[in-house]
């Protein structure tokens, strides 16, 4: 009981210290407190809404969606989660007007420097894979692929381009111990994304 | 019954008191001022790279055209002023203006205005190219958002020098402020949320439980910037790093608030983020995470560290000037003799 009294007197003492520390008016504090609580709830609603999520989380996210998207706070913060997986790249074959075929891959460390620029391209290909994996609307995936294809056609002045999503698997420690390189051809798998003609874009 | 009522009354008093103490006490703005310099420099670099590759990301034949982004952003809430134009000349002007804002923010000139503009620009660029963004842009946006709330030009800034000059030799005190405290608290809580969800999300992956997850990161060729495949011979190290990462991320939001455990948590943040920076090729992301962690460093320590640097530089300039005066005098006497 004496301990309880002591702790309460400590709380009261610290409250009086707070009062001395020029607190804003109670009204202002009230308004700011409500805004802070809403902001913090919104921050938590974003990662909570990443699938699999509850109905409550989904509704909270929908409520805060304008604020979260408007302020670029709509993130799950799932860095290397649920676990680090294979990387995704896009390989392309460009058919030029003279019939020759040029091949390329992005992201490409030799072409995109500095590293931040490379990483921006890497995120573009990872985004493409995420859209496909998450079962996004077929039309949106096609629109995205066309946008990448259009950029490649314009940049290389090509007649048509065929895109492939390339998955680069990670070798196991045993495979590396046995001498396998991280770029071993057996670690790659591809799926076609489509062929786009200059006229069709 | 009385005891229950008393408990709830005490709980109410303690909660309101604690809330007021946490959010509304006044704080020295030194820490937010240091974060302003470092975040401003990172924002400048990030947007310089955007600007130098403008046609790739913002022009008429960019990777993600405005029409494609409009389809992806179906809700329409992710706004961007960069959707208004795709012409190269207008984009060049917008990029230059953005870079000027970030320079002014970093050096602390017109800080109250430039920090607000920095937030608007950061969010706008990120929304325009959302699929090409990653953790770096998320931390850039949150830091610029919270910095605009604080008087982050109060120290280590040109604004401060100008205020001193205007006051003509009188000492200009930097007053502690509630806004500085709210800003730093928001960065702190946001970091706790980030680490907590980063840690919890990892619990869904078997590789973080069987301790092989770090191998998946270091043996990923597209991320790799330093060859760490020698770890294949050291599974115990891979296990240790995997488990330590999860424990550190999940416990961050608890241990960072304790005065005794805070230095340990912050010291562990350094190798973790430097590891991401230099081994996984994300120098910008690793650095900005460390900058955001500075929110837990006391203003007193910041003042003593950064103040020392400023004082030393001032002393060097003064002694150089004094040496210069001596040289001139020596030359004058030589000429006279």
PDB file of N, CA and C in Angstrom, chain A residues 50-134:
ATOM      1  N   UNK A  50      -1.641  -6.357 -45.121  1.00  0.00           N
ATOM      2  CA  UNK A  50      -0.961  -7.237 -46.085  1.00  0.00           C
ATOM      3  C   UNK A  50      -1.496  -8.658 -45.900  1.00  0.00           C
ATOM      4  N   UNK A  51      -1.846  -9.317 -47.001  1.00  0.00           N
ATOM      5  CA  UNK A  51      -2.441 -10.656 -46.925  1.00  0.00           C
ATOM      6  C   UNK A  51      -1.485 -11.668 -46.279  1.00  0.00           C
ATOM      7  N   UNK A  52      -1.975 -12.593 -45.476  1.00  0.00           N
ATOM      8  CA  UNK A  52      -3.368 -12.790 -45.075  1.00  0.00           C
ATOM      9  C   UNK A  52      -3.762 -11.809 -43.971  1.00  0.00           C
ATOM     10  N   UNK A  53      -4.923 -11.177 -44.127  1.00  0.00           N
ATOM     11  CA  UNK A  53      -5.314 -10.170 -43.132  1.00  0.00           C
ATOM     12  C   UNK A  53      -6.764 -10.372 -42.701  1.00  0.00           C
ATOM     13  N   UNK A  54      -7.113  -9.768 -41.575  1.00  0.00           N
ATOM     14  CA  UNK A  54      -8.478  -9.922 -41.053  1.00  0.00           C
ATOM     15  C   UNK A  54      -9.413  -8.919 -41.737  1.00  0.00           C
ATOM     16  N   UNK A  55     -10.699  -9.132 -41.531  1.00  0.00           N
ATOM     17  CA  UNK A  55     -11.695  -8.203 -42.088  1.00  0.00           C
ATOM     18  C   UNK A  55     -11.497  -6.834 -41.450  1.00  0.00           C
ATOM     19  N   UNK A  56     -11.201  -6.842 -40.145  1.00  0.00           N
ATOM     20  CA  UNK A  56     -11.003  -5.582 -39.417  1.00  0.00           C
ATOM     21  C   UNK A  56      -9.823  -4.804 -40.016  1.00  0.00           C
ATOM     22  N   UNK A  57      -8.706  -5.514 -40.255  1.00  0.00           N
ATOM     23  CA  UNK A  57      -7.527  -4.856 -40.833  1.00  0.00           C
ATOM     24  C   UNK A  57      -7.856  -4.284 -42.204  1.00  0.00           C
ATOM     25  N   UNK A  58      -8.584  -5.076 -43.005  1.00  0.00           N
ATOM     26  CA  UNK A  58      -8.927  -4.634 -44.365  1.00  0.00           C
ATOM     27  C   UNK A  58      -9.806  -3.395 -44.313  1.00  0.00           C
ATOM     28  N   UNK A  59     -10.758  -3.370 -43.364  1.00  0.00           N
ATOM     29  CA  UNK A  59     -11.649  -2.204 -43.260  1.00  0.00           C
ATOM     30  C   UNK A  59     -10.886  -0.976 -42.780  1.00  0.00           C
ATOM     31  N   UNK A  60      -9.986  -1.197 -41.829  1.00  0.00           N
ATOM     32  CA  UNK A  60      -9.161  -0.081 -41.320  1.00  0.00           C
ATOM     33  C   UNK A  60      -8.344   0.506 -42.471  1.00  0.00           C
ATOM     34  N   UNK A  61      -7.755  -0.395 -43.264  1.00  0.00           N
ATOM     35  CA  UNK A  61      -6.916   0.073 -44.361  1.00  0.00           C
ATOM     36  C   UNK A  61      -7.738   0.889 -45.357  1.00  0.00           C
ATOM     37  N   UNK A  62      -8.971   0.392 -45.648  1.00  0.00           N
ATOM     38  CA  UNK A  62      -9.822   1.102 -46.601  1.00  0.00           C
ATOM     39  C   UNK A  62     -10.165   2.502 -46.088  1.00  0.00           C
ATOM     40  N   UNK A  63     -10.361   2.566 -44.761  1.00  0.00           N
ATOM     41  CA  UNK A  63     -10.681   3.860 -44.136  1.00  0.00           C
ATOM     42  C   UNK A  63      -9.525   4.849 -44.299  1.00  0.00           C
ATOM     43  N   UNK A  64      -8.306   4.350 -44.109  1.00  0.00           N
ATOM     44  CA  UNK A  64      -7.145   5.247 -44.137  1.00  0.00           C
ATOM     45  C   UNK A  64      -6.472   5.301 -45.515  1.00  0.00           C
ATOM     46  N   UNK A  65      -7.010   4.566 -46.478  1.00  0.00           N
ATOM     47  CA  UNK A  65      -6.359   4.470 -47.790  1.00  0.00           C
ATOM     48  C   UNK A  65      -6.029   5.828 -48.431  1.00  0.00           C
ATOM     49  N   UNK A  66      -6.970   6.793 -48.414  1.00  0.00           N
ATOM     50  CA  UNK A  66      -6.631   8.086 -49.042  1.00  0.00           C
ATOM     51  C   UNK A  66      -5.418   8.737 -48.382  1.00  0.00           C
ATOM     52  N   UNK A  67      -5.373   8.699 -47.065  1.00  0.00           N
ATOM     53  CA  UNK A  67      -4.254   9.315 -46.349  1.00  0.00           C
ATOM     54  C   UNK A  67      -2.953   8.545 -46.599  1.00  0.00           C
ATOM     55  N   UNK A  68      -3.026   7.214 -46.491  1.00  0.00           N
ATOM     56  CA  UNK A  68      -1.824   6.383 -46.642  1.00  0.00           C
ATOM     57  C   UNK A  68      -1.239   6.494 -48.045  1.00  0.00           C
ATOM     58  N   UNK A  69      -2.099   6.430 -49.052  1.00  0.00           N
ATOM     59  CA  UNK A  69      -1.602   6.509 -50.431  1.00  0.00           C
ATOM     60  C   UNK A  69      -1.168   7.930 -50.773  1.00  0.00           C
ATOM     61  N   UNK A  70      -1.929   8.901 -50.280  1.00  0.00           N
ATOM     62  CA  UNK A  70      -1.596  10.297 -50.568  1.00  0.00           C
ATOM     63  C   UNK A  70      -0.264  10.720 -49.991  1.00  0.00           C
ATOM     64  N   UNK A  71       0.074  10.179 -48.806  1.00  0.00           N
ATOM     65  CA  UNK A  71       1.319  10.581 -48.142  1.00  0.00           C
ATOM     66  C   UNK A  71       2.445   9.562 -48.342  1.00  0.00           C
ATOM     67  N   UNK A  72       2.233   8.586 -49.219  1.00  0.00           N
ATOM     68  CA  UNK A  72       3.209   7.530 -49.500  1.00  0.00           C
ATOM     69  C   UNK A  72       3.611   6.800 -48.199  1.00  0.00           C
ATOM     70  N   UNK A  73       2.589   6.438 -47.432  1.00  0.00           N
ATOM     71  CA  UNK A  73       2.827   5.703 -46.182  1.00  0.00           C
ATOM     72  C   UNK A  73       2.245   4.291 -46.254  1.00  0.00           C
ATOM     73  N   UNK A  74       1.804   3.911 -47.454  1.00  0.00           N
ATOM     74  CA  UNK A  74       1.090   2.650 -47.607  1.00  0.00           C
ATOM     75  C   UNK A  74       2.067   1.482 -47.830  1.00  0.00           C
ATOM     76  N   UNK A  75       2.765   1.093 -46.763  1.00  0.00           N
ATOM     77  CA  UNK A  75       3.793   0.063 -46.926  1.00  0.00           C
ATOM     78  C   UNK A  75       3.629  -1.060 -45.895  1.00  0.00           C
ATOM     79  N   UNK A  76       4.035  -2.262 -46.327  1.00  0.00           N
ATOM     80  CA  UNK A  76       3.936  -3.419 -45.439  1.00  0.00           C
ATOM     81  C   UNK A  76       5.186  -3.639 -44.608  1.00  0.00           C
ATOM     82  N   UNK A  77       6.299  -3.019 -45.013  1.00  0.00           N
ATOM     83  CA  UNK A  77       7.601  -3.175 -44.336  1.00  0.00           C
ATOM     84  C   UNK A  77       8.021  -4.640 -44.222  1.00  0.00           C
ATOM     85  N   UNK A  78       7.743  -5.422 -45.272  1.00  0.00           N
ATOM     86  CA  UNK A  78       8.118  -6.844 -45.269  1.00  0.00           C
ATOM     87  C   UNK A  78       9.494  -7.017 -45.920  1.00  0.00           C
ATOM     88  N   UNK A  79      10.510  -6.422 -45.325  1.00  0.00           N
ATOM     89  CA  UNK A  79      11.841  -6.519 -45.924  1.00  0.00           C
ATOM     90  C   UNK A  79      12.363  -7.953 -45.803  1.00  0.00           C
ATOM     91  N   UNK A  80      12.682  -8.569 -46.943  1.00  0.00           N
ATOM     92  CA  UNK A  80      13.170  -9.957 -46.997  1.00  0.00           C
ATOM     93  C   UNK A  80      12.235 -10.911 -46.248  1.00  0.00           C
ATOM     94  N   UNK A  81      10.923 -10.654 -46.334  1.00  0.00           N
ATOM     95  CA  UNK A  81       9.950 -11.500 -45.662  1.00  0.00           C
ATOM     96  C   UNK A  81       8.872 -11.925 -46.657  1.00  0.00           C
ATOM     97  N   UNK A  82       8.227 -13.078 -46.499  1.00  0.00           N
ATOM     98  CA  UNK A  82       8.465 -14.041 -45.422  1.00  0.00           C
ATOM     99  C   UNK A  82       9.865 -14.663 -45.441  1.00  0.00           C
ATOM    100  N   UNK A  83      10.518 -14.708 -46.595  1.00  0.00           N
ATOM    101  CA  UNK A  83      11.917 -15.147 -46.615  1.00  0.00           C
ATOM    102  C   UNK A  83      12.560 -14.707 -47.929  1.00  0.00           C
ATOM    103  N   UNK A  84      13.876 -14.535 -47.931  1.00  0.00           N
ATOM    104  CA  UNK A  84      14.517 -14.104 -49.171  1.00  0.00           C
ATOM    105  C   UNK A  84      14.311 -15.167 -50.255  1.00  0.00           C
ATOM    106  N   UNK A  85      13.807 -14.736 -51.384  1.00  0.00           N
ATOM    107  CA  UNK A  85      13.503 -15.691 -52.459  1.00  0.00           C
ATOM    108  C   UNK A  85      14.321 -15.395 -53.700  1.00  0.00           C
ATOM    109  N   UNK A  86      13.952 -16.049 -54.808  1.00  0.00           N
ATOM    110  CA  UNK A  86      14.680 -15.802 -56.060  1.00  0.00           C
ATOM    111  C   UNK A  86      14.451 -14.378 -56.572  1.00  0.00           C
ATOM    112  N   UNK A  87      15.385 -13.906 -57.393  1.00  0.00           N
ATOM    113  CA  UNK A  87      15.227 -12.573 -58.000  1.00  0.00           C
ATOM    114  C   UNK A  87      14.489 -12.716 -59.321  1.00  0.00           C
ATOM    115  N   UNK A  88      13.984 -11.601 -59.809  1.00  0.00           N
ATOM    116  CA  UNK A  88      13.276 -11.616 -61.094  1.00  0.00           C
ATOM    117  C   UNK A  88      13.844 -10.545 -62.006  1.00  0.00           C
ATOM    118  N   UNK A  89      14.111 -10.949 -63.229  1.00  0.00           N
ATOM    119  CA  UNK A  89      14.656 -10.025 -64.218  1.00  0.00           C
ATOM    120  C   UNK A  89      13.774 -10.103 -65.459  1.00  0.00           C
ATOM    121  N   UNK A  90      13.969  -9.193 -66.373  1.00  0.00           N
ATOM    122  CA  UNK A  90      13.241  -9.293 -67.642  1.00  0.00           C
ATOM    123  C   UNK A  90      14.259  -9.382 -68.773  1.00  0.00           C
ATOM    124  N   UNK A  91      14.141 -10.475 -69.531  1.00  0.00           N
ATOM    125  CA  UNK A  91      14.989 -10.621 -70.719  1.00  0.00           C
ATOM    126  C   UNK A  91      14.163 -10.199 -71.925  1.00  0.00           C
ATOM    127  N   UNK A  92      14.794  -9.509 -72.861  1.00  0.00           N
ATOM    128  CA  UNK A  92      14.045  -9.047 -74.035  1.00  0.00           C
ATOM    129  C   UNK A  92      14.806  -9.347 -75.319  1.00  0.00           C
ATOM    130  N   UNK A  93      14.039  -9.621 -76.369  1.00  0.00           N
ATOM    131  CA  UNK A  93      14.606  -9.830 -77.711  1.00  0.00           C
ATOM    132  C   UNK A  93      14.014  -8.774 -78.627  1.00  0.00           C
ATOM    133  N   UNK A  94      14.885  -7.938 -79.149  1.00  0.00           N
ATOM    134  CA  UNK A  94      14.431  -6.843 -80.014  1.00  0.00           C
ATOM    135  C   UNK A  94      14.652  -7.224 -81.480  1.00  0.00           C
ATOM    136  N   UNK A  95      13.611  -7.122 -82.305  1.00  0.00           N
ATOM    137  CA  UNK A  95      13.755  -7.349 -83.744  1.00  0.00           C
ATOM    138  C   UNK A  95      13.834  -5.987 -84.418  1.00  0.00           C
ATOM    139  N   UNK A  96      14.987  -5.761 -85.083  1.00  0.00           N
ATOM    140  CA  UNK A  96      15.206  -4.460 -85.706  1.00  0.00           C
ATOM    141  C   UNK A  96      14.618  -4.463 -87.132  1.00  0.00           C
ATOM    142  N   UNK A  97      14.571  -3.275 -87.729  1.00  0.00           N
ATOM    143  CA  UNK A  97      13.984  -3.130 -89.074  1.00  0.00           C
ATOM    144  C   UNK A  97      14.745  -3.959 -90.102  1.00  0.00           C
ATOM    145  N   UNK A  98      16.080  -4.132 -89.918  1.00  0.00           N
ATOM    146  CA  UNK A  98      16.882  -4.908 -90.879  1.00  0.00           C
ATOM    147  C   UNK A  98      16.825  -6.414 -90.594  1.00  0.00           C
ATOM    148  N   UNK A  99      15.992  -6.825 -89.649  1.00  0.00           N
ATOM    149  CA  UNK A  99      15.812  -8.252 -89.376  1.00  0.00           C
ATOM    150  C   UNK A  99      16.730  -8.815 -88.308  1.00  0.00           C
ATOM    151  N   UNK A 100      17.701  -8.035 -87.877  1.00  0.00           N
ATOM    152  CA  UNK A 100      18.613  -8.539 -86.835  1.00  0.00           C
ATOM    153  C   UNK A 100      17.891  -8.574 -85.482  1.00  0.00           C
ATOM    154  N   UNK A 101      18.407  -9.438 -84.626  1.00  0.00           N
ATOM    155  CA  UNK A 101      17.803  -9.582 -83.284  1.00  0.00           C
ATOM    156  C   UNK A 101      18.836  -9.203 -82.224  1.00  0.00           C
ATOM    157  N   UNK A 102      18.457  -8.297 -81.337  1.00  0.00           N
ATOM    158  CA  UNK A 102      19.334  -7.927 -80.221  1.00  0.00           C
ATOM    159  C   UNK A 102      18.689  -8.413 -78.938  1.00  0.00           C
ATOM    160  N   UNK A 103      19.542  -8.892 -78.055  1.00  0.00           N
ATOM    161  CA  UNK A 103      19.024  -9.432 -76.806  1.00  0.00           C
ATOM    162  C   UNK A 103      19.534  -8.610 -75.625  1.00  0.00           C
ATOM    163  N   UNK A 104      18.788  -8.532 -74.584  1.00  0.00           N
ATOM    164  CA  UNK A 104      19.241  -7.805 -73.390  1.00  0.00           C
ATOM    165  C   UNK A 104      18.474  -8.243 -72.158  1.00  0.00           C
ATOM    166  N   UNK A 105      18.973  -7.825 -71.011  1.00  0.00           N
ATOM    167  CA  UNK A 105      18.319  -8.141 -69.734  1.00  0.00           C
ATOM    168  C   UNK A 105      18.340  -6.886 -68.871  1.00  0.00           C
ATOM    169  N   UNK A 106      17.261  -6.648 -68.165  1.00  0.00           N
ATOM    170  CA  UNK A 106      17.336  -5.620 -67.119  1.00  0.00           C
ATOM    171  C   UNK A 106      16.738  -6.165 -65.836  1.00  0.00           C
ATOM    172  N   UNK A 107      17.248  -5.807 -64.682  1.00  0.00           N
ATOM    173  CA  UNK A 107      18.337  -4.850 -64.439  1.00  0.00           C
ATOM    174  C   UNK A 107      19.689  -5.410 -64.882  1.00  0.00           C
ATOM    175  N   UNK A 108      20.594  -4.485 -65.176  1.00  0.00           N
ATOM    176  CA  UNK A 108      21.911  -4.885 -65.653  1.00  0.00           C
ATOM    177  C   UNK A 108      22.950  -3.946 -65.025  1.00  0.00           C
ATOM    178  N   UNK A 109      23.803  -4.499 -64.186  1.00  0.00           N
ATOM    179  CA  UNK A 109      24.782  -3.673 -63.456  1.00  0.00           C
ATOM    180  C   UNK A 109      25.753  -2.952 -64.380  1.00  0.00           C
ATOM    181  N   UNK A 110      26.001  -3.550 -65.571  1.00  0.00           N
ATOM    182  CA  UNK A 110      26.946  -2.908 -66.496  1.00  0.00           C
ATOM    183  C   UNK A 110      26.337  -1.678 -67.163  1.00  0.00           C
ATOM    184  N   UNK A 111      25.018  -1.700 -67.318  1.00  0.00           N
ATOM    185  CA  UNK A 111      24.351  -0.588 -68.015  1.00  0.00           C
ATOM    186  C   UNK A 111      23.807   0.452 -67.056  1.00  0.00           C
ATOM    187  N   UNK A 112      23.346   0.024 -65.894  1.00  0.00           N
ATOM    188  CA  UNK A 112      22.711   0.962 -64.966  1.00  0.00           C
ATOM    189  C   UNK A 112      23.631   1.276 -63.798  1.00  0.00           C
ATOM    190  N   UNK A 113      24.232   2.441 -63.871  1.00  0.00           N
ATOM    191  CA  UNK A 113      25.112   2.917 -62.816  1.00  0.00           C
ATOM    192  C   UNK A 113      24.696   4.317 -62.441  1.00  0.00           C
ATOM    193  N   UNK A 114      24.746   4.707 -61.200  1.00  0.00           N
ATOM    194  CA  UNK A 114      25.243   4.003 -60.030  1.00  0.00           C
ATOM    195  C   UNK A 114      24.259   2.934 -59.537  1.00  0.00           C
ATOM    196  N   UNK A 115      24.597   2.345 -58.440  1.00  0.00           N
ATOM    197  CA  UNK A 115      23.835   1.221 -57.911  1.00  0.00           C
ATOM    198  C   UNK A 115      22.360   1.566 -57.663  1.00  0.00           C
ATOM    199  N   UNK A 116      22.108   2.821 -57.276  1.00  0.00           N
ATOM    200  CA  UNK A 116      20.722   3.221 -57.016  1.00  0.00           C
ATOM    201  C   UNK A 116      19.883   3.103 -58.294  1.00  0.00           C
ATOM    202  N   UNK A 117      20.465   3.470 -59.424  1.00  0.00           N
ATOM    203  CA  UNK A 117      19.745   3.383 -60.699  1.00  0.00           C
ATOM    204  C   UNK A 117      19.473   1.917 -61.048  1.00  0.00           C
ATOM    205  N   UNK A 118      20.469   1.068 -60.805  1.00  0.00           N
ATOM    206  CA  UNK A 118      20.310  -0.371 -61.018  1.00  0.00           C
ATOM    207  C   UNK A 118      19.152  -0.892 -60.162  1.00  0.00           C
ATOM    208  N   UNK A 119      19.129  -0.428 -58.910  1.00  0.00           N
ATOM    209  CA  UNK A 119      18.103  -0.909 -57.978  1.00  0.00           C
ATOM    210  C   UNK A 119      16.699  -0.466 -58.406  1.00  0.00           C
ATOM    211  N   UNK A 120      16.613   0.727 -58.988  1.00  0.00           N
ATOM    212  CA  UNK A 120      15.307   1.206 -59.499  1.00  0.00           C
ATOM    213  C   UNK A 120      14.812   0.242 -60.585  1.00  0.00           C
ATOM    214  N   UNK A 121      15.715  -0.169 -61.489  1.00  0.00           N
ATOM    215  CA  UNK A 121      15.330  -1.106 -62.560  1.00  0.00           C
ATOM    216  C   UNK A 121      14.982  -2.476 -61.980  1.00  0.00           C
ATOM    217  N   UNK A 122      15.726  -2.856 -60.949  1.00  0.00           N
ATOM    218  CA  UNK A 122      15.477  -4.140 -60.287  1.00  0.00           C
ATOM    219  C   UNK A 122      14.061  -4.147 -59.680  1.00  0.00           C
ATOM    220  N   UNK A 123      13.665  -3.026 -59.097  1.00  0.00           N
ATOM    221  CA  UNK A 123      12.340  -2.935 -58.491  1.00  0.00           C
ATOM    222  C   UNK A 123      11.242  -3.025 -59.554  1.00  0.00           C
ATOM    223  N   UNK A 124      11.530  -2.514 -60.753  1.00  0.00           N
ATOM    224  CA  UNK A 124      10.539  -2.600 -61.841  1.00  0.00           C
ATOM    225  C   UNK A 124      10.248  -4.050 -62.199  1.00  0.00           C
ATOM    226  N   UNK A 125      11.311  -4.870 -62.261  1.00  0.00           N
ATOM    227  CA  UNK A 125      11.105  -6.279 -62.639  1.00  0.00           C
ATOM    228  C   UNK A 125      10.481  -7.067 -61.485  1.00  0.00           C
ATOM    229  N   UNK A 126      10.879  -6.709 -60.258  1.00  0.00           N
ATOM    230  CA  UNK A 126      10.266  -7.373 -59.098  1.00  0.00           C
ATOM    231  C   UNK A 126       8.778  -7.018 -59.005  1.00  0.00           C
ATOM    232  N   UNK A 127       8.461  -5.782 -59.363  1.00  0.00           N
ATOM    233  CA  UNK A 127       7.059  -5.347 -59.331  1.00  0.00           C
ATOM    234  C   UNK A 127       6.231  -6.158 -60.327  1.00  0.00           C
ATOM    235  N   UNK A 128       6.818  -6.383 -61.505  1.00  0.00           N
ATOM    236  CA  UNK A 128       6.127  -7.182 -62.526  1.00  0.00           C
ATOM    237  C   UNK A 128       5.821  -8.578 -61.965  1.00  0.00           C
ATOM    238  N   UNK A 129       6.823  -9.194 -61.341  1.00  0.00           N
ATOM    239  CA  UNK A 129       6.616 -10.533 -60.776  1.00  0.00           C
ATOM    240  C   UNK A 129       5.550 -10.502 -59.662  1.00  0.00           C
ATOM    241  N   UNK A 130       5.619  -9.473 -58.809  1.00  0.00           N
ATOM    242  CA  UNK A 130       4.639  -9.370 -57.713  1.00  0.00           C
ATOM    243  C   UNK A 130       3.216  -9.271 -58.253  1.00  0.00           C
ATOM    244  N   UNK A 131       3.058  -8.524 -59.344  1.00  0.00           N
ATOM    245  CA  UNK A 131       1.724  -8.363 -59.929  1.00  0.00           C
ATOM    246  C   UNK A 131       1.211  -9.718 -60.428  1.00  0.00           C
ATOM    247  N   UNK A 132       2.108 -10.472 -61.077  1.00  0.00           N
ATOM    248  CA  UNK A 132       1.698 -11.779 -61.613  1.00  0.00           C
ATOM    249  C   UNK A 132       1.412 -12.756 -60.474  1.00  0.00           C
ATOM    250  N   UNK A 133       2.333 -12.785 -59.503  1.00  0.00           N
ATOM    251  CA  UNK A 133       2.190 -13.726 -58.372  1.00  0.00           C
ATOM    252  C   UNK A 133       0.954 -13.441 -57.525  1.00  0.00           C
ATOM    253  N   UNK A 134       0.637 -12.146 -57.380  1.00  0.00           N
ATOM    254  CA  UNK A 134      -0.506 -11.808 -56.516  1.00  0.00           C
ATOM    255  C   UNK A 134      -1.841 -11.974 -57.247  1.00  0.00           C
TER     256      UNK A 134
END
